[in-house]
CSV table of C-alpha atoms in Angstrom, one decimal:
chain,number,residue,atom,x,y,z
C,1,MET,CA,107.6,115.9,109.2
C,2,MET,CA,106.3,112.9,107.1
C,3,ALA,CA,109.2,110.6,106.4
C,4,THR,CA,109.5,108.6,103.2
C,5,PRO,CA,107.6,105.3,103.8
C,6,ALA,CA,109.7,102.3,104.5
C,7,ALA,CA,110.1,99.8,101.7
C,8,GLU,CA,108.0,96.7,102.0
C,9,VAL,CA,110.6,94.9,99.8
C,10,HIS,CA,114.3,95.7,100.1
C,11,ILE,CA,115.6,96.5,96.6
C,12,ASP,CA,119.3,96.3,96.0
C,13,ALA,CA,121.7,95.5,93.2
C,14,ALA,CA,121.7,91.8,94.0
C,15,LEU,CA,117.9,91.6,93.7
C,16,VAL,CA,117.9,93.4,90.4
C,17,ARG,CA,120.7,91.3,89.0
C,18,ASN,CA,118.8,88.1,89.9
C,19,LEU,CA,115.7,89.5,88.1
C,20,LEU,CA,117.8,90.3,85.1
C,21,ARG,CA,119.3,86.9,85.0
C,22,GLU,CA,115.8,85.3,85.0
C,23,GLN,CA,114.1,87.7,82.6
C,24,ARG,CA,116.7,89.8,80.7
C,25,ALA,CA,119.9,87.8,80.6
C,26,ASP,CA,121.3,90.1,77.9
C,27,LEU,CA,121.5,92.9,80.6
C,28,ALA,CA,122.4,90.7,83.6
C,29,GLU,CA,126.2,91.3,83.4
C,30,LEU,CA,126.1,95.0,83.1
C,31,PRO,CA,126.9,97.2,86.2
C,32,VAL,CA,123.8,97.6,88.4
C,33,GLN,CA,123.4,100.6,90.8
C,34,VAL,CA,120.5,101.7,92.9
C,35,VAL,CA,120.4,105.5,92.2
C,36,ALA,CA,117.1,106.6,93.9
C,37,ASN,CA,114.6,105.4,96.5
C,38,GLY,CA,111.5,107.5,96.1
C,39,TRP,CA,108.2,107.5,98.0
C,40,ASP,CA,106.9,104.6,95.9
C,41,ASN,CA,109.6,103.3,93.6
C,42,SER,CA,113.3,102.6,93.4
C,43,VAL,CA,115.3,103.5,90.3
C,44,VAL,CA,118.2,101.3,89.3
C,45,ARG,CA,120.7,102.1,86.6
C,46,ILE,CA,121.8,99.2,84.4
C,47,GLY,CA,124.9,99.9,82.5
C,48,ASP,CA,125.1,103.2,80.6
C,49,GLU,CA,121.9,103.0,78.6
C,50,TRP,CA,119.2,101.3,80.8
C,51,MET,CA,117.3,101.8,84.0
C,52,ALA,CA,114.8,99.7,86.0
C,53,ARG,CA,111.9,101.1,88.0
C,54,LEU,CA,110.6,98.8,90.8
C,55,PRO,CA,107.8,99.5,93.3
C,56,ARG,CA,109.0,99.6,96.9
C,57,ARG,CA,105.4,99.2,98.3
C,58,GLU,CA,102.4,97.2,97.3
C,59,MET,CA,100.3,100.3,96.7
C,60,ALA,CA,102.8,101.5,94.1
C,61,ALA,CA,102.4,98.3,92.0
C,62,ALA,CA,99.1,99.7,90.4
C,63,LEU,CA,100.8,103.0,89.7
C,64,ILE,CA,103.7,101.4,87.8
C,65,ALA,CA,101.1,99.4,85.8
C,66,ASN,CA,99.6,102.7,84.7
C,67,GLU,CA,103.0,103.8,83.4
C,68,GLN,CA,103.4,100.5,81.6
C,69,ARG,CA,100.0,100.8,80.0
C,70,TRP,CA,99.9,104.5,79.1
C,71,LEU,CA,103.4,106.0,78.6
C,72,PRO,CA,104.0,104.2,75.3
C,73,VAL,CA,100.7,105.8,74.1
C,74,LEU,CA,101.5,109.3,75.4
C,75,ALA,CA,105.2,109.6,74.7
C,76,PRO,CA,104.9,110.2,70.9
C,77,LEU,CA,102.7,113.2,71.7
C,78,LEU,CA,105.1,114.9,74.0
C,79,PRO,CA,108.0,117.2,73.1
C,80,LEU,CA,110.3,116.1,75.9
C,81,PRO,CA,111.7,112.6,76.6
C,82,VAL,CA,109.8,110.6,79.2
C,83,PRO,CA,110.7,107.2,80.8
C,84,VAL,CA,108.8,104.8,78.5
C,85,PRO,CA,108.9,101.2,79.7
C,86,GLU,CA,110.4,99.1,77.0
C,87,PHE,CA,110.3,95.8,79.0
C,88,VAL,CA,107.8,94.8,81.6
C,89,GLY,CA,109.2,92.4,84.2
C,90,SER,CA,107.2,89.8,85.9
C,91,PRO,CA,106.9,89.0,89.7
C,92,THR,CA,109.1,86.2,91.0
C,93,ALA,CA,109.5,84.3,94.3
C,94,ASP,CA,111.9,87.0,95.5
C,95,TYR,CA,110.0,90.1,94.2
C,96,PRO,CA,106.2,90.2,94.2
C,97,TRP,CA,105.3,92.9,91.6
C,98,SER,CA,105.6,93.9,88.0
C,99,TRP,CA,108.6,96.2,87.2
C,100,SER,CA,109.9,98.0,84.2
C,101,ILE,CA,113.0,98.6,82.2
C,102,GLY,CA,113.5,101.7,80.1
C,103,ARG,CA,116.2,103.9,78.6
C,104,TRP,CA,118.4,105.8,81.0
C,105,LEU,CA,117.6,109.5,80.8
C,106,PRO,CA,120.7,111.6,81.7
C,107,GLY,CA,120.5,114.8,83.7
C,108,GLN,CA,120.0,116.1,87.2
C,109,SER,CA,116.8,116.9,89.1
C,110,ALA,CA,115.6,120.4,88.3
C,111,ALA,CA,115.2,120.9,92.0
C,112,ASP,CA,119.0,120.5,92.4
C,113,ALA,CA,120.1,122.0,89.1
C,114,PRO,CA,117.5,124.5,87.9
C,115,PRO,CA,117.4,125.5,84.3
C,116,SER,CA,119.6,128.4,83.5
C,117,ASP,CA,117.2,130.3,81.3
C,118,GLN,CA,113.7,130.8,82.8
C,119,SER,CA,112.3,132.3,79.5
C,120,ALA,CA,113.3,129.3,77.4
C,121,THR,CA,112.2,126.9,80.1
C,122,ALA,CA,108.7,128.6,80.4
C,123,ASP,CA,108.3,128.0,76.6
C,124,VAL,CA,109.5,124.4,76.7
C,125,LEU,CA,107.6,123.3,79.8
C,126,GLY,CA,104.5,125.1,78.6
C,127,GLY,CA,104.7,123.2,75.3
C,128,PHE,CA,105.0,120.0,77.2
C,129,VAL,CA,102.0,120.7,79.4
C,130,HIS,CA,100.0,121.9,76.4
C,131,ALA,CA,100.8,118.7,74.5
C,132,MET,CA,100.0,116.5,77.6
C,133,HIS,CA,96.6,118.0,78.2
C,134,GLN,CA,94.6,116.1,75.6
C,135,PRO,CA,91.2,114.5,76.2
C,136,ALA,CA,91.7,111.3,78.0
C,137,PRO,CA,89.8,108.0,77.4
C,138,PRO,CA,87.2,106.7,79.9
C,139,ASP,CA,89.6,104.1,81.2
C,140,ALA,CA,92.4,106.6,82.1
C,141,PRO,CA,93.7,106.0,85.6
C,142,ALA,CA,91.7,107.5,88.5
C,143,ASN,CA,93.4,109.5,91.2
C,144,GLU,CA,91.4,110.8,94.2
C,145,PHE,CA,94.1,113.4,95.0
C,146,ARG,CA,94.9,114.9,91.6
C,147,GLY,CA,92.7,116.3,88.8
C,148,VAL,CA,89.7,116.5,91.1
C,149,ALA,CA,87.7,119.7,92.0
C,150,LEU,CA,89.8,122.1,94.0
C,151,GLN,CA,87.1,122.2,96.6
C,152,ALA,CA,87.7,118.5,97.3
C,153,ARG,CA,91.1,119.5,98.8
C,154,ALA,CA,89.6,122.0,101.2
C,155,ALA,CA,89.7,119.8,104.3
C,156,ALA,CA,93.3,118.8,103.7
C,157,VAL,CA,94.3,122.4,103.2
C,158,GLY,CA,92.6,123.4,106.4
C,159,ASP,CA,94.3,120.6,108.3
C,160,ARG,CA,97.7,121.5,106.9
C,161,VAL,CA,97.4,125.2,107.6
C,162,ALA,CA,96.6,124.3,111.2
C,163,ALA,CA,99.5,121.9,111.4
C,164,LEU,CA,102.0,124.4,109.9
C,165,ALA,CA,100.7,127.4,111.9
C,166,GLN,CA,104.1,127.9,113.6
C,167,ARG,CA,105.9,127.9,110.3
C,168,ILE,CA,103.7,129.9,107.9
C,169,ASP,CA,101.5,132.9,107.9
C,170,ALA,CA,98.3,130.9,108.6
C,171,ASP,CA,95.8,133.8,108.3
C,172,ARG,CA,97.2,135.0,105.0
C,173,THR,CA,97.4,131.5,103.6
C,174,SER,CA,93.8,130.8,104.6
C,175,ALA,CA,92.6,134.0,103.1
C,176,VAL,CA,94.3,133.4,99.8
C,177,TRP,CA,93.0,129.8,99.7
C,178,GLN,CA,89.5,131.0,100.3
C,179,GLN,CA,89.9,133.4,97.4
C,180,LEU,CA,91.2,130.8,95.0
C,181,VAL,CA,89.0,127.9,96.0
C,182,ALA,CA,85.9,130.0,95.1
C,183,THR,CA,87.0,130.0,91.5
C,184,PRO,CA,84.4,128.2,89.2
C,185,ALA,CA,85.2,124.5,88.7
C,186,TRP,CA,86.5,122.9,85.5
C,187,ASN,CA,83.6,122.1,83.2
C,188,GLY,CA,85.5,120.6,80.3
C,189,PRO,CA,86.4,117.0,79.5
C,190,PRO,CA,88.9,115.1,81.7
C,191,LEU,CA,92.3,115.9,80.2
C,192,TRP,CA,95.5,113.8,80.6
C,193,LEU,CA,97.6,114.9,83.6
C,194,HIS,CA,101.1,114.1,84.7
C,195,GLY,CA,99.7,114.4,88.2
C,196,ASP,CA,102.9,115.1,90.0
C,197,LEU,CA,104.6,117.8,88.0
C,198,HIS,CA,107.2,119.5,90.2
C,199,PRO,CA,110.9,120.3,89.9
C,200,SER,CA,112.1,117.0,91.4
C,201,ASN,CA,110.2,115.2,88.6
C,202,MET,CA,112.0,117.1,85.8
C,203,LEU,CA,115.6,116.7,84.6
C,204,THR,CA,118.0,119.3,83.3
C,205,LEU,CA,121.1,118.8,81.2
C,206,HIS,CA,123.6,121.5,80.3
C,207,GLY,CA,121.3,124.0,81.9
C,208,ARG,CA,118.2,123.1,79.9
C,209,LEU,CA,115.1,121.2,80.7
C,210,SER,CA,115.8,117.7,79.2
C,211,ALA,CA,113.1,115.2,80.4
C,212,VAL,CA,110.0,114.8,82.6
C,213,ILE,CA,109.9,111.7,84.8
C,214,ASP,CA,107.8,109.8,87.4
C,215,PHE,CA,104.3,109.4,85.9
C,216,GLY,CA,103.1,107.3,88.9
C,217,ASP,CA,100.3,109.7,89.5
C,218,LEU,CA,99.2,109.8,85.9
C,219,THR,CA,95.5,110.5,85.7
C,220,ALA,CA,92.8,112.7,84.0
C,221,GLY,CA,90.8,115.7,85.1
C,222,ASP,CA,91.2,119.4,85.7
C,223,PRO,CA,94.4,120.6,83.9
C,224,ALA,CA,94.9,123.2,86.6
C,225,THR,CA,96.5,120.4,88.7
C,226,ASP,CA,99.6,120.3,86.4
C,227,MET,CA,99.6,124.0,85.8
C,228,ALA,CA,100.4,124.5,89.5
C,229,VAL,CA,104.0,124.0,88.4
C,230,ALA,CA,104.1,127.6,87.2
C,231,TRP,CA,104.5,128.8,90.9
C,232,MET,CA,107.1,126.1,91.5
C,233,MET,CA,109.4,126.8,88.6
C,234,PHE,CA,108.9,130.4,87.7
C,235,ASP,CA,109.0,133.9,89.2
C,236,ALA,CA,106.4,136.5,88.6
C,237,ALA,CA,108.2,137.9,85.6
C,238,HIS,CA,108.3,134.5,83.8
C,239,ARG,CA,105.0,132.9,84.7
C,240,PRO,CA,103.2,134.9,82.0
C,241,LEU,CA,105.5,133.2,79.4
C,242,PHE,CA,104.5,129.8,80.7
C,243,ARG,CA,100.8,130.8,80.7
C,244,ALA,CA,101.0,132.0,77.1
C,245,ALA,CA,102.5,128.7,76.0
C,246,ILE,CA,99.6,126.7,77.6
C,247,GLU,CA,96.9,129.1,76.4
C,248,VAL,CA,94.8,129.0,79.6
C,249,ASP,CA,91.7,130.9,80.6
C,250,ASP,CA,91.5,133.0,83.8
C,251,HIS,CA,89.5,130.5,85.9
C,252,THR,CA,91.8,127.6,85.2
C,253,TRP,CA,94.8,129.8,85.9
C,254,ARG,CA,93.4,130.8,89.3
C,255,ARG,CA,92.6,127.2,90.1
C,256,ALA,CA,96.2,126.3,89.2
C,257,ALA,CA,97.3,128.8,91.8
C,258,GLY,CA,95.0,127.1,94.3
C,259,TRP,CA,96.5,123.8,93.4
C,260,ALA,CA,100.0,125.3,93.9
C,261,LEU,CA,99.0,126.5,97.4
C,262,ASN,CA,97.5,123.1,98.2
C,263,LEU,CA,100.6,121.3,97.0
C,264,SER,CA,103.0,123.7,98.7
C,265,LEU,CA,101.5,122.8,102.1
C,266,ALA,CA,101.8,119.1,101.3
C,267,TYR,CA,105.4,119.5,100.4
C,268,LEU,CA,106.1,121.5,103.5
C,269,THR,CA,105.0,118.5,105.6
C,270,GLY,CA,107.4,116.3,103.6
C,271,ASP,CA,110.6,114.6,104.5
C,272,ASP,CA,113.4,117.1,105.3
C,273,SER,CA,115.9,114.8,103.7
C,274,THR,CA,114.3,115.5,100.3
C,275,SER,CA,114.0,118.7,98.3
C,276,MET,CA,110.2,118.9,98.8
C,277,PRO,CA,110.0,121.2,101.8
C,278,ALA,CA,112.2,123.8,100.0
C,279,ILE,CA,110.0,123.5,97.0
C,280,GLY,CA,107.0,124.0,99.2
C,281,ARG,CA,108.4,127.1,100.9
C,282,ALA,CA,109.3,128.7,97.6
C,283,THR,CA,105.9,127.9,96.0
C,284,LEU,CA,103.9,129.2,98.9
C,285,HIS,CA,105.9,132.4,98.8
C,286,GLU,CA,105.1,132.9,95.1
C,287,VAL,CA,101.4,132.2,95.5
C,288,LEU,CA,101.0,134.5,98.5
C,289,THR,CA,103.0,137.3,96.9
C,290,GLU,CA,100.8,137.2,93.8
C,291,PHE,CA,97.4,136.7,95.4
C,292,GLY,CA,97.8,137.9,99.0
């Protein structure tokens, strides 16, 4: 299994409090608590209303800059709350990268607390994806792993199928992949993409989808990348409701299933201490059941 990468800078409450004292003294005496250490970033709660997002690794610094640049532009277009940076922190002698402060978004990960009503969620999430997928400007962030032609992921899929051969039905998975990757490519303009839309990057509150978080992979390209969430969040009875909300053509829908298969294999190689392998197993099952 691939473990979550080690932090290149240790982020704790003391570091964040020092950053606040230097740059946001009005928040410096509030309670500070590290609540999540992700693949790229740490999330720190500040009092009841605020949170800080800080890169743990140098490569994540460029990703958080994308959030700082583009989320204030995109947020007004979206029907669900997103973590808009309201303050951009500067590097210091103790912390080498830019960081962000935004409003605390209450709720639990949808991977841990799934929405209670799949029909309502399909409509809400479909509306979010439909609103997100607007033509992007030429200077939208590039991402070689998201929004690209599905065929560009073929080598990685082959490698992962081989690596997972003792845990999955490799022949069936390969056959379905070959079927889906043959779908005609996206020929429209590059559309804005969340880039990493899965249950762990959504929040629920009182049984309802309440926010979408972690836009570090924000990019532009084939909308099928984001639509892969249909096989992560919904069963066969509810996927058509999501599809109706996003108004998608047959080719894009099939590419979305291909993206779901591709991502499921990536998640299956993830850190067992996270929810990702479970998401991968469930997603692969849904894709193979529908197309295999």
